[in-house]
Coordinates of C-alpha atoms in Angstrom, one line a residue:
Chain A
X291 CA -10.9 -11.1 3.1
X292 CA -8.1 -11.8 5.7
X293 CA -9.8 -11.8 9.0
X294 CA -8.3 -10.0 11.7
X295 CA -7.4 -11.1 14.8
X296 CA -10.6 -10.2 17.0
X297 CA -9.4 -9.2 20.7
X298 CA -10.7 -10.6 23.4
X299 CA -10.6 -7.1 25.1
X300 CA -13.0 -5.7 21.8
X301 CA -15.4 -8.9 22.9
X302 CA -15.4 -7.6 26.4
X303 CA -15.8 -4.3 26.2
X304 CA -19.0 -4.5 23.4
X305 CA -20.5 -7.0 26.0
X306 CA -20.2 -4.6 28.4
X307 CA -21.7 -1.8 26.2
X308 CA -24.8 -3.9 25.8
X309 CA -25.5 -4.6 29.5
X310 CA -25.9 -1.1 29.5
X311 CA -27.5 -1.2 26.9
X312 CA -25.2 1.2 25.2
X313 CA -23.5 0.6 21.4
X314 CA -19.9 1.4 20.4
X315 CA -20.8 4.9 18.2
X316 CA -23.6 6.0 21.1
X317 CA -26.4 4.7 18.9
X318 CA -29.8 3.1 20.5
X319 CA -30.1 -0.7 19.3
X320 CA -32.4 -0.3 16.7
X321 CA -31.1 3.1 15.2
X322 CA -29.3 3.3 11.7
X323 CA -26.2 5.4 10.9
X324 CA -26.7 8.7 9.2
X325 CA -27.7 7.6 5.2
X326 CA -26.8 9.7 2.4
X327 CA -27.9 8.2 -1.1
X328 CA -27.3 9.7 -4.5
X329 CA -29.4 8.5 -7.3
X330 CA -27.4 8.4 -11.2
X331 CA -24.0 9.4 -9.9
X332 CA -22.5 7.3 -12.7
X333 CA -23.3 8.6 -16.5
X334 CA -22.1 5.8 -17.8
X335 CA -24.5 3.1 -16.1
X336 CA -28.4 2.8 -17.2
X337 CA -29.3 3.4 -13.6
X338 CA -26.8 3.6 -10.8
X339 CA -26.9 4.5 -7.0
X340 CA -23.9 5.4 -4.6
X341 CA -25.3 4.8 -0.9
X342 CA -23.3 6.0 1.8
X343 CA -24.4 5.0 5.6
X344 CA -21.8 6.2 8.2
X345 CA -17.9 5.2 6.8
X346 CA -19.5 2.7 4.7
X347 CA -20.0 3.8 1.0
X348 CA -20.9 2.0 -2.4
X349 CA -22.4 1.8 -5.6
X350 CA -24.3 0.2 -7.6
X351 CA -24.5 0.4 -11.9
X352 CA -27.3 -1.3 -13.5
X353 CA -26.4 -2.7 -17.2
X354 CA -28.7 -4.1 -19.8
X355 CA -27.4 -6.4 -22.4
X356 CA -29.3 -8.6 -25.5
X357 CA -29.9 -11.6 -24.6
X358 CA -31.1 -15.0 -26.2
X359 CA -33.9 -16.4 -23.6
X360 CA -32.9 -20.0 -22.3
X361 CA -34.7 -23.0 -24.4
X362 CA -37.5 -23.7 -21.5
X363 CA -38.3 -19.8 -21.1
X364 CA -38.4 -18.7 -24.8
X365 CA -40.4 -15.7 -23.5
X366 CA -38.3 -14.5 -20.4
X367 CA -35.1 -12.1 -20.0
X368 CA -32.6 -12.2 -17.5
X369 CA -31.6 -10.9 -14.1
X370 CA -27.5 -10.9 -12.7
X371 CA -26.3 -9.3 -9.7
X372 CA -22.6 -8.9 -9.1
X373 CA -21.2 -7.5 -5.6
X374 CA -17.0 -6.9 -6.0
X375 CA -15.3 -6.1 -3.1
X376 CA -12.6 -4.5 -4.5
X377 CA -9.0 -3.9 -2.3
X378 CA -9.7 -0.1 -2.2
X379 CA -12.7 -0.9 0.2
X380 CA -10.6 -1.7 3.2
X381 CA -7.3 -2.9 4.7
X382 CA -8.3 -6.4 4.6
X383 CA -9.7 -6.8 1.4
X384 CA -7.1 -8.8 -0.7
X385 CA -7.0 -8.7 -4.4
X386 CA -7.7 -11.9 -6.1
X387 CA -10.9 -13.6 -7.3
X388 CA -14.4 -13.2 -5.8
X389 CA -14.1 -14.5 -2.1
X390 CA -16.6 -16.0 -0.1
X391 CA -17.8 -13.3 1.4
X392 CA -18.8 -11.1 -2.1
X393 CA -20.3 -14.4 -3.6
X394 CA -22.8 -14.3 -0.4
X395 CA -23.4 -10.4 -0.6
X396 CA -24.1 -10.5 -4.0
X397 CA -26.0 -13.8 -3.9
X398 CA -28.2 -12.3 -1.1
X399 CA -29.2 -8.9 -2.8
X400 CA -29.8 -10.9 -5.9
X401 CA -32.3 -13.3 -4.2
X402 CA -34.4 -10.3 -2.1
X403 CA -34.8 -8.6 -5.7
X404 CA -35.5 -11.5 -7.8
X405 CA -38.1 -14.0 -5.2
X406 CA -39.6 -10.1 -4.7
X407 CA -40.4 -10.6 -8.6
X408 CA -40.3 -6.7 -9.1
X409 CA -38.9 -6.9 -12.3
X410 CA -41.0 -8.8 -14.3
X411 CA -38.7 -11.4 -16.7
X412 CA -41.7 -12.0 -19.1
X413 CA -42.2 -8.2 -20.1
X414 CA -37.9 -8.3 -20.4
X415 CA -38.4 -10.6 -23.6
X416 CA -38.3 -8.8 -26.7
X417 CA -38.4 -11.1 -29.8
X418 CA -39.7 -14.3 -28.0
X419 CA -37.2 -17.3 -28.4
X420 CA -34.4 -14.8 -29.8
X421 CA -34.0 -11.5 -27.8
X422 CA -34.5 -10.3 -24.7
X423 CA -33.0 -7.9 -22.1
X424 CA -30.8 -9.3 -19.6
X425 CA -30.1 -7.1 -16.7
X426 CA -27.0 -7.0 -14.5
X427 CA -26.5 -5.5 -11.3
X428 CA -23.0 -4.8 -10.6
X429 CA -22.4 -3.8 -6.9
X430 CA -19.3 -2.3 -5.7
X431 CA -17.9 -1.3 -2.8
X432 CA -15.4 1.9 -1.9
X433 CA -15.3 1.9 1.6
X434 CA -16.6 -1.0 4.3
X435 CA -16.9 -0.1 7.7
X436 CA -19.3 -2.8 8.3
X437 CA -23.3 -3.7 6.8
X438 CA -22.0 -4.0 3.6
X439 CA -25.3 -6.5 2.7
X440 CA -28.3 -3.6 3.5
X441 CA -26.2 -0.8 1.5
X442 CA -26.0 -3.5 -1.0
X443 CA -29.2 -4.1 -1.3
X444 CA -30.8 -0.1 -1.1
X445 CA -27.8 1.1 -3.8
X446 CA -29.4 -1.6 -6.2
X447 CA -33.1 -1.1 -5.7
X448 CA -32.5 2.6 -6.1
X449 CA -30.2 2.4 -9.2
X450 CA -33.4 -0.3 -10.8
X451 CA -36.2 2.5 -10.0
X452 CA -34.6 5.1 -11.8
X453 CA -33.2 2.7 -14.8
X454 CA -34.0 3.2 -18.7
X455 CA -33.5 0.4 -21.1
X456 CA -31.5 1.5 -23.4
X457 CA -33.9 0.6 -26.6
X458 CA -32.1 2.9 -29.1
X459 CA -28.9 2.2 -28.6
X460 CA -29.6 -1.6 -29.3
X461 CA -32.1 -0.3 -32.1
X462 CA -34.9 -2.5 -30.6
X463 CA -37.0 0.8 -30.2
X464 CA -37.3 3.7 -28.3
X465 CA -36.1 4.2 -24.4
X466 CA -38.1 3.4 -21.7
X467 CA -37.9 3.4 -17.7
X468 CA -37.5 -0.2 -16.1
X469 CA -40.9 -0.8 -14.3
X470 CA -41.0 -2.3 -11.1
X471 CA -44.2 -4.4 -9.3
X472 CA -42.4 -3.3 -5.8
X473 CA -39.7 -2.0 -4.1
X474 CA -37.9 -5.0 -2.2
X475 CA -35.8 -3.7 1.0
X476 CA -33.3 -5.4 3.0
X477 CA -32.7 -4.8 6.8
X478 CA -29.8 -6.5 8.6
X479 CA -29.3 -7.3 12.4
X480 CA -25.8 -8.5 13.9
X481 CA -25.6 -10.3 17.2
X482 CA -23.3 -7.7 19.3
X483 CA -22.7 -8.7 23.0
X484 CA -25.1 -11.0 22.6
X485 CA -28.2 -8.9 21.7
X486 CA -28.9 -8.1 18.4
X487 CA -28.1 -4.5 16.7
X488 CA -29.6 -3.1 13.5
X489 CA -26.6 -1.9 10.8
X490 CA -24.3 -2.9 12.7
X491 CA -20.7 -0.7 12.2
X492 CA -16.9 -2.3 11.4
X493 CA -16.1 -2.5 15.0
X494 CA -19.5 -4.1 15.5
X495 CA -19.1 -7.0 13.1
X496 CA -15.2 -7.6 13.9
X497 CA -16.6 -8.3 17.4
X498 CA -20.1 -9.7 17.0
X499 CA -21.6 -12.7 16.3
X500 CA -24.4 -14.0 13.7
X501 CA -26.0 -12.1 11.5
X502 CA -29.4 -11.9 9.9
X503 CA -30.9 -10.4 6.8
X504 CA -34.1 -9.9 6.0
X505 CA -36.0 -8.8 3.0
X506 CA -39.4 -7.4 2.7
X507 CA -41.1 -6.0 -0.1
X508 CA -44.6 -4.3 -0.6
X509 CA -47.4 -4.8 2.2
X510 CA -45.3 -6.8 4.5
X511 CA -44.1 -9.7 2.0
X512 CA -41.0 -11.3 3.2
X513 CA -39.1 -12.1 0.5
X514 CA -35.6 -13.4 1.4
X515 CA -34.1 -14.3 5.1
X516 CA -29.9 -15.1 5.5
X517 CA -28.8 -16.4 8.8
X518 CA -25.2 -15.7 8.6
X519 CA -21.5 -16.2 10.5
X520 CA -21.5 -18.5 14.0
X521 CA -24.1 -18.2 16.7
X522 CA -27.6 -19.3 17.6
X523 CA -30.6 -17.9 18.1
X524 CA -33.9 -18.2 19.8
X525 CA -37.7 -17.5 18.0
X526 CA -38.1 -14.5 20.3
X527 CA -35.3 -12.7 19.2
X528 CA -35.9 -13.5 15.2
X529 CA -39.8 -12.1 16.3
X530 CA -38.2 -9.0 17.5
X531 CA -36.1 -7.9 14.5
X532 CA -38.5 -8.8 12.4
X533 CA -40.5 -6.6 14.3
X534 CA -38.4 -4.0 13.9
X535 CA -37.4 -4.7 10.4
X536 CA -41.1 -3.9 9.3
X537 CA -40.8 -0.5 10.8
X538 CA -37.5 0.4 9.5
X539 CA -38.7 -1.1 6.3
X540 CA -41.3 1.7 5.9
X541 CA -39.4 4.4 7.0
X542 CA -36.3 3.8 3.9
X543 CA -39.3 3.4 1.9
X544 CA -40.2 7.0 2.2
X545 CA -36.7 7.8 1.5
X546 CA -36.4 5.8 -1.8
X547 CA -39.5 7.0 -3.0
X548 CA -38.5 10.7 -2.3
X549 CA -35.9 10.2 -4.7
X550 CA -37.5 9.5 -7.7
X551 CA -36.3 11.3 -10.6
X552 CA -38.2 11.9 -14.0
Chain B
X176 CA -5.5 5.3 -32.7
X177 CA -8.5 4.7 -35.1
X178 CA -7.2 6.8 -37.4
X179 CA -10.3 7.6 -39.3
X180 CA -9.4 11.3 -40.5
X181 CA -12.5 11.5 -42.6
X182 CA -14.6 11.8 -39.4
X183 CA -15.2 15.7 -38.9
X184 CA -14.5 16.5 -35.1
X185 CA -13.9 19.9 -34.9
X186 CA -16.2 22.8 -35.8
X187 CA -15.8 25.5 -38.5
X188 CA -14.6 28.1 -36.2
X189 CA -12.0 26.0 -34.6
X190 CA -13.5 24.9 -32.2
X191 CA -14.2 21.2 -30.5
X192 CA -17.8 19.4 -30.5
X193 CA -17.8 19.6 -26.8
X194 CA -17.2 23.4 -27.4
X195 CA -13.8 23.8 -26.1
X196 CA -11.0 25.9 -27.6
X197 CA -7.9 22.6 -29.1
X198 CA -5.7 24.0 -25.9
X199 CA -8.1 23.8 -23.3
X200 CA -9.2 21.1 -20.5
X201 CA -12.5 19.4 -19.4
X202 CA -14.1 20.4 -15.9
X203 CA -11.9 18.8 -13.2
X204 CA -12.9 18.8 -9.8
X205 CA -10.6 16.9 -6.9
X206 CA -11.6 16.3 -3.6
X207 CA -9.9 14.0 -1.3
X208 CA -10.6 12.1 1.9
X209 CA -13.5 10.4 0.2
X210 CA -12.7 7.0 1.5
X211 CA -13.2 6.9 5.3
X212 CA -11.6 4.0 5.8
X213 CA -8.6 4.4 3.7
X214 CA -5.2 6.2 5.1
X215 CA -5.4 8.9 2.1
X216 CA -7.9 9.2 -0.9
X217 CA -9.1 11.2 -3.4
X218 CA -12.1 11.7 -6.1
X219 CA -11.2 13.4 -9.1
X220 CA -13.8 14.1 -11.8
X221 CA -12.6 14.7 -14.9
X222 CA -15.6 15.5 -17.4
X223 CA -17.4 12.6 -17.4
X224 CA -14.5 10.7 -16.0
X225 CA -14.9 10.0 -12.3
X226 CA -12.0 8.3 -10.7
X227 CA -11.4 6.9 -6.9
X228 CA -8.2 6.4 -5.5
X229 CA -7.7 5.5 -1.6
X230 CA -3.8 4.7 -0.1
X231 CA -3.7 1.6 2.5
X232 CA 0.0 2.1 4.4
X233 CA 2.9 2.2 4.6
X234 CA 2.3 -1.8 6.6
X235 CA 4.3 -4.7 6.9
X236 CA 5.1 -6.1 2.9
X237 CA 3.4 -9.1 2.0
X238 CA 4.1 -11.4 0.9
X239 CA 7.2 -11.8 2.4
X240 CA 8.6 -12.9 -1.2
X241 CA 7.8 -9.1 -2.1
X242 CA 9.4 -7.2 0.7
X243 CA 12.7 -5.1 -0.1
X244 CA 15.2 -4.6 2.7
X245 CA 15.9 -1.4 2.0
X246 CA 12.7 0.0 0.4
X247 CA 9.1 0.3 0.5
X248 CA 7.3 -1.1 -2.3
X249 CA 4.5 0.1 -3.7
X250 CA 1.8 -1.9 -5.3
X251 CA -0.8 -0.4 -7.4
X252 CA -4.1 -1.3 -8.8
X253 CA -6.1 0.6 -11.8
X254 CA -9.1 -1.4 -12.1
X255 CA -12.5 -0.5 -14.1
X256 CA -16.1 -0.9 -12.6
X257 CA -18.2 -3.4 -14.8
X258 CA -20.4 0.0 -15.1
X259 CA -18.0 2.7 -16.3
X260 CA -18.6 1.9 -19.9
X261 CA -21.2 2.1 -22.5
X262 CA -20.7 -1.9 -22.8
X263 CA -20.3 -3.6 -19.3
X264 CA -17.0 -5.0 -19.0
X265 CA -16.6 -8.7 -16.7
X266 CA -14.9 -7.7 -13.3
X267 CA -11.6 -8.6 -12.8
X268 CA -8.2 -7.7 -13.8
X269 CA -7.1 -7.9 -17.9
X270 CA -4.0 -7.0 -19.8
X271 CA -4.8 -3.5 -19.8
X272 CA -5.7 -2.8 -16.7
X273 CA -2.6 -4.7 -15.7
X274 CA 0.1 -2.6 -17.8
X275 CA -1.5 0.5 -16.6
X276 CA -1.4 -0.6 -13.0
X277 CA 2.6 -1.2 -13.4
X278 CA 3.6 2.2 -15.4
X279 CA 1.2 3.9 -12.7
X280 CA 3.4 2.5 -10.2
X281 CA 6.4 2.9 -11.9
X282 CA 5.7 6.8 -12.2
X283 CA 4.8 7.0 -8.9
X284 CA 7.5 5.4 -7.4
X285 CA 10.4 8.1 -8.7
X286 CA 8.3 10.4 -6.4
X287 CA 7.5 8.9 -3.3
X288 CA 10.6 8.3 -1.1
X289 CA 10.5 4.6 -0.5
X290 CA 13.9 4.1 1.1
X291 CA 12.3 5.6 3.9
X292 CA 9.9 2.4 4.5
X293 CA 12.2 -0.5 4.3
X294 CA 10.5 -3.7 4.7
X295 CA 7.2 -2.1 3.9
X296 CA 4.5 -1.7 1.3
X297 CA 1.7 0.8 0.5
X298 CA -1.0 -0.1 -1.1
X299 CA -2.5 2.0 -4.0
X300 CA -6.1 1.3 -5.3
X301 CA -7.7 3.6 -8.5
X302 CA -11.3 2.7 -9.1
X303 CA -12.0 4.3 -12.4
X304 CA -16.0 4.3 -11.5
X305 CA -16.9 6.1 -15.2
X306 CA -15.3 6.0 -18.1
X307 CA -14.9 8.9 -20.5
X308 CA -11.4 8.8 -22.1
X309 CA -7.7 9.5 -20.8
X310 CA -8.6 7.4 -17.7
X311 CA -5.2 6.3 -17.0
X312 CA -4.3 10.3 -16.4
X313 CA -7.1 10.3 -14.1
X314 CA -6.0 7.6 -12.4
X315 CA -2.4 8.5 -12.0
X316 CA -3.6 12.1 -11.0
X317 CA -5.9 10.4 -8.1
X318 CA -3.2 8.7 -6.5
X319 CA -0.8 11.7 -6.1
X320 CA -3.3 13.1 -4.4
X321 CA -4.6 10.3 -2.4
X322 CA -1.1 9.8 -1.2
X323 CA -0.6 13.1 -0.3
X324 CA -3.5 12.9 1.5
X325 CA -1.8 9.5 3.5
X326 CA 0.8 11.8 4.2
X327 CA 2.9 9.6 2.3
X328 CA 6.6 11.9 1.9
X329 CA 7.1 12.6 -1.9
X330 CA 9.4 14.7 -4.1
X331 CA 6.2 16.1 -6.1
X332 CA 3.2 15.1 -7.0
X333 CA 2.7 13.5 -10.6
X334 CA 0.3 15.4 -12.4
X335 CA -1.1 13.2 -15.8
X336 CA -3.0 14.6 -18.9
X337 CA -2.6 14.0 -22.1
X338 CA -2.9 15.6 -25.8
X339 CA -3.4 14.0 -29.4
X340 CA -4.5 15.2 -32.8
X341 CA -8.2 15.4 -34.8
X342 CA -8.4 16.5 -38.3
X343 CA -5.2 17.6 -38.1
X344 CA -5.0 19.8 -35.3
X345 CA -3.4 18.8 -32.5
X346 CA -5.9 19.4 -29.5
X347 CA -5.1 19.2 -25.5
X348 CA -7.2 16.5 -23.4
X349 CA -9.2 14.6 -25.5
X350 CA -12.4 13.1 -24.7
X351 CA -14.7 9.8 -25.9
X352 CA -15.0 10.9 -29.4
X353 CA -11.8 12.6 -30.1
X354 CA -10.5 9.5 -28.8
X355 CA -12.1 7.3 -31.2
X356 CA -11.5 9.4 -33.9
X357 CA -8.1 10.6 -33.7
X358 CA -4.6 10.1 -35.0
X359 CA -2.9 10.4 -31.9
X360 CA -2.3 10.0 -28.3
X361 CA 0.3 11.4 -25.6
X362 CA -0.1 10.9 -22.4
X363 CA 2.3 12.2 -19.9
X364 CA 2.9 12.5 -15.9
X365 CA 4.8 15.6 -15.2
X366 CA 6.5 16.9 -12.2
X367 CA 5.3 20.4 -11.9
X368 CA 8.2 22.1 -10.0
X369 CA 10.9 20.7 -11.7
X370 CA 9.4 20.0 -15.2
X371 CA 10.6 16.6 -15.0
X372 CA 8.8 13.5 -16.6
X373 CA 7.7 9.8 -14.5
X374 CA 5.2 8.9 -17.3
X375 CA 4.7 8.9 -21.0
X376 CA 3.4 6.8 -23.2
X377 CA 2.1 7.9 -27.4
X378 CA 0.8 5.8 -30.2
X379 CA -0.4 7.3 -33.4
X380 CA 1.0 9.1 -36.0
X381 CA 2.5 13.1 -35.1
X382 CA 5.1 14.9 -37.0
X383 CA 7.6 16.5 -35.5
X384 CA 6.2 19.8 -35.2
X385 CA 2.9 18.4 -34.3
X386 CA 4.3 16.1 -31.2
X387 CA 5.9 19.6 -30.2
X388 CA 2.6 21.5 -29.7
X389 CA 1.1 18.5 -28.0
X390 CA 4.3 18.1 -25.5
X391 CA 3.5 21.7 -24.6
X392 CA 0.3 21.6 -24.5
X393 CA 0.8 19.0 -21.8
X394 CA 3.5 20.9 -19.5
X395 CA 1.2 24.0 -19.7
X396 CA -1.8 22.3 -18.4
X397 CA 0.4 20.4 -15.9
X398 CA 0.5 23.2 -14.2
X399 CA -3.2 24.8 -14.5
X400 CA -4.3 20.8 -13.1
X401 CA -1.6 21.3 -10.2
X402 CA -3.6 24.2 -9.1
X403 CA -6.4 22.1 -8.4
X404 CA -4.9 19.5 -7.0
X405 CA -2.8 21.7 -4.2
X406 CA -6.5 23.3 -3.2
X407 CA -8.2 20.0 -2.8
X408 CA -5.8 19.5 -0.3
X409 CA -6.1 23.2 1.0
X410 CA -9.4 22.7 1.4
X411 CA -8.9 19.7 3.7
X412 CA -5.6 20.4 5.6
X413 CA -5.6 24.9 5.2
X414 CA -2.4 26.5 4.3
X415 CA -1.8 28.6 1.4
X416 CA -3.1 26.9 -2.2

């Protein structure tokens, strides 16, 4: 991504904002942008989500392929998570090969799903020592206007809940929904005029600071944490996103599982 | 083309598997300003095809090395998700998706009136986001729109489909089967109000009557797909559709 030059006046004026303890779009601090998600948008994917939270919008498309399990875990499958930030997403998206910034979004959404162990490798294996089902998560994004990393991450747990192995197609036996243990959620804050902000917007990250991600999964389980960009921070401000994570955590829970399709 | 003729693809009373007469279309539904943060941009789904398209410009051309001084350039992208097919494909750019970027672009550009941008570029992305068959004439189709969405000044808009043969009958926009199965291909972008032509491509094997019922079989649904595409765009900006 090229990175734009950030004015000073942008700085100033989302400083300013805060004092008042105001936000660019009229949002409180801690309140999200209006979320939209479909579930299986995409016929084409075993499971597949399209998330849309303000300007920002993405998918994700869940694959299975046959694999052969890794010498030391004869009896476990496979896990892959891919984000792309494609050029269509924004004006300073550049075509080219996965930058810096994909490798961490997908890295991150990877790591909340997988430490959350909600897909359970051993019951991927199939044939032990010779098949098994790897599954990929491919992530991709149409349009970034900023928290690219929590849409991310809800467009792949969404698109895994309401996944079926495709059993008869590889004639290894008959369909069957992916099970999942839990349902691993990500909520990200952004240091904007020096207080941090949850889901944060374009205008937000272009003039903020560090950002944090945090995953939790089932009764309170933190499962992956990602202190990104430049900027410090103290233990009293982690405590209060945290804080605030665990609420917001439960209420997208309610909202994933009213989506549940047969 | 597969050319495997022995496979049965069309019903005894003439019509196709998918239950559509040999001269008639899939579903297609446009809708544009889709991507917020785009200049112009348009969904179009096309059966099971679902394309995005989203126009970045006219902006300074870079790299410098591809800047015209007295033209706008235009630099396209078709590009597949790794989830639009049956069997996921790697992410990145291969030799298809490259040659169909360039003859998009090349079709595109005999509309759009680039000596009005010198020095510039506009950037055109297509996101093919499922995958059902004749994505390139999805593709092509959601980047007229999306650029007249930008407000981008053209001479038409291209409108793409294409028509092939099955079992010997030569058949109007052909889906995943047909595809496989068939003897032919045409796809063509057509200007609808001259009848001109920015796009064509064919492989297979048609005889000469038989490419002539599939060339007119395009130019007749060249206009039916216009329709669609002026009232997307009615439906965003008003005016008469």
């Amino acid at each position: 991504m090229s990175i734009p030059l950030v004015p000073g006046l942008l700085r100033d004026h989302l400083r300013e904002l805060s004092e008042r303890d105001e936000r660019v779009d009229g949002r409180g601090r801690l309140e999200g942008r209006p979320l939209e998600v479909e579930v299986n948008p995409i016929e084409r994917a075993e499971g597949s989500a399209r998330v849309r939270m303000g300007d920002t919008i993405v998918y994700a498309g869940v694959k299975f392929q046959i694999m052969t399990p890794y010498s030391d875990r004869p009896d476990q499958g496979g896990l892959m998570t891919s984000a792309e930030i494609r050029p269509i997403a924004g004006r300073n998206w550049e075509p080219g090969p996965p930058s810096e910034e994909s490798i961490e979004l997908g890295r991150v959404v990877d790591r909340g799903i997988r430490e959350s162990g909600c897909i359970d490798v051993n019951k991927l294996c199939i044939l032990p020592g010779e098949k098994a089902w790897q599954v990929i998560i491919d992530l991709h994004a149409i349009s970034d206007d900023g928290n690219l990393f929590d849409a991310f991450a809800l467009a792949a747990i969404v698109a895994l809940r309401n996944a079926t192995l495709p059993a008869e197609r590889f004639d290894v036996g008959e369909d069957e929904r992916l099970e999942l243990s839990c349902t691993p959620i990500m909520c990200s804050y952004h240091k904007v005029g020096g207080r941090f902000v949850y889901d944060a917007n374009g205008e937000e990250e272009l003039g903020g600071d560090e950002r944090i991600h945090i995953t939790l999964g089932d009764d309170g389980h933190v499962h992956s944490l990602q202190k990104g960009l430049r900027g410090a921070f103290t233990s009293e401000e982690f405590n209060d996103i945290m804080g605030a994570a665990r609420a917001r955590r439960e209420e997208l829970m309610q909202l994933v599982e009213s989506l549940e399709q047969d | 083309m597969g050319g495997y003729g022995d496979v049965q693809m069309l019903n005894e009373d003439g019509t196709r598997m998918d239950g559509r007469r040999p001269d008639e279309l899939r579903k297609i539904e446009i809708e544009v300003g889709v991507v917020p943060v785009a200049d112009g941009s348009a969904r179009v789904q096309w059966g099971t095809n679902l394309a995005i398209a989203a126009v970045y410009g006219p902006m300074e051309a870079h790299p410098r090395k591809i800047s015209r001084q007295d033209r706008c350039v235009l630099d396209v992208r078709y590009n597949m998700a790794p989830f639009s097919v049956t069997d996921r494909i790697r992410p990145g750019f291969n030799r298809r998706s490259r040659e169909i970027g360039k003859v998009t672009a090349n079709a595109l550009e005999s509309v759009v009136q680039l000596e009005l941008y010198p020095r510039s570029k506009i950037r055109v992305e297509i996101e093919i986001m499922c995958a059902e068959a004749g994505t390139r004439c999805v593709g092509l189709t959601a980047a007229s729109v999306a650029l007249a969405d930008a407000g981008i000044p053209m001479t038409d808009m291209v409108v793409s489909v294409a028509s092939g043969k099955v079992n010997g009958v030569v058949i109007l926009d052909l889906n995943k089967e047909e595809d496989n199965y068939g003897d032919a291909d045409l796809p063509m972008g057509i200007l609808p109000n001259s009848g001109e032509l920015v796009f064509l491509q064919m492989d297979g094997d048609l005889s000469p009557e038989d490419f002539q019922e599939a060339w007119d079989y395009n130019m007749g649904a060249a206009k039916e797909i216009h329709e669609i595409m002026v009232a997307a765009l009615a439906a965003r900006y008003g005016g008469d559709d």
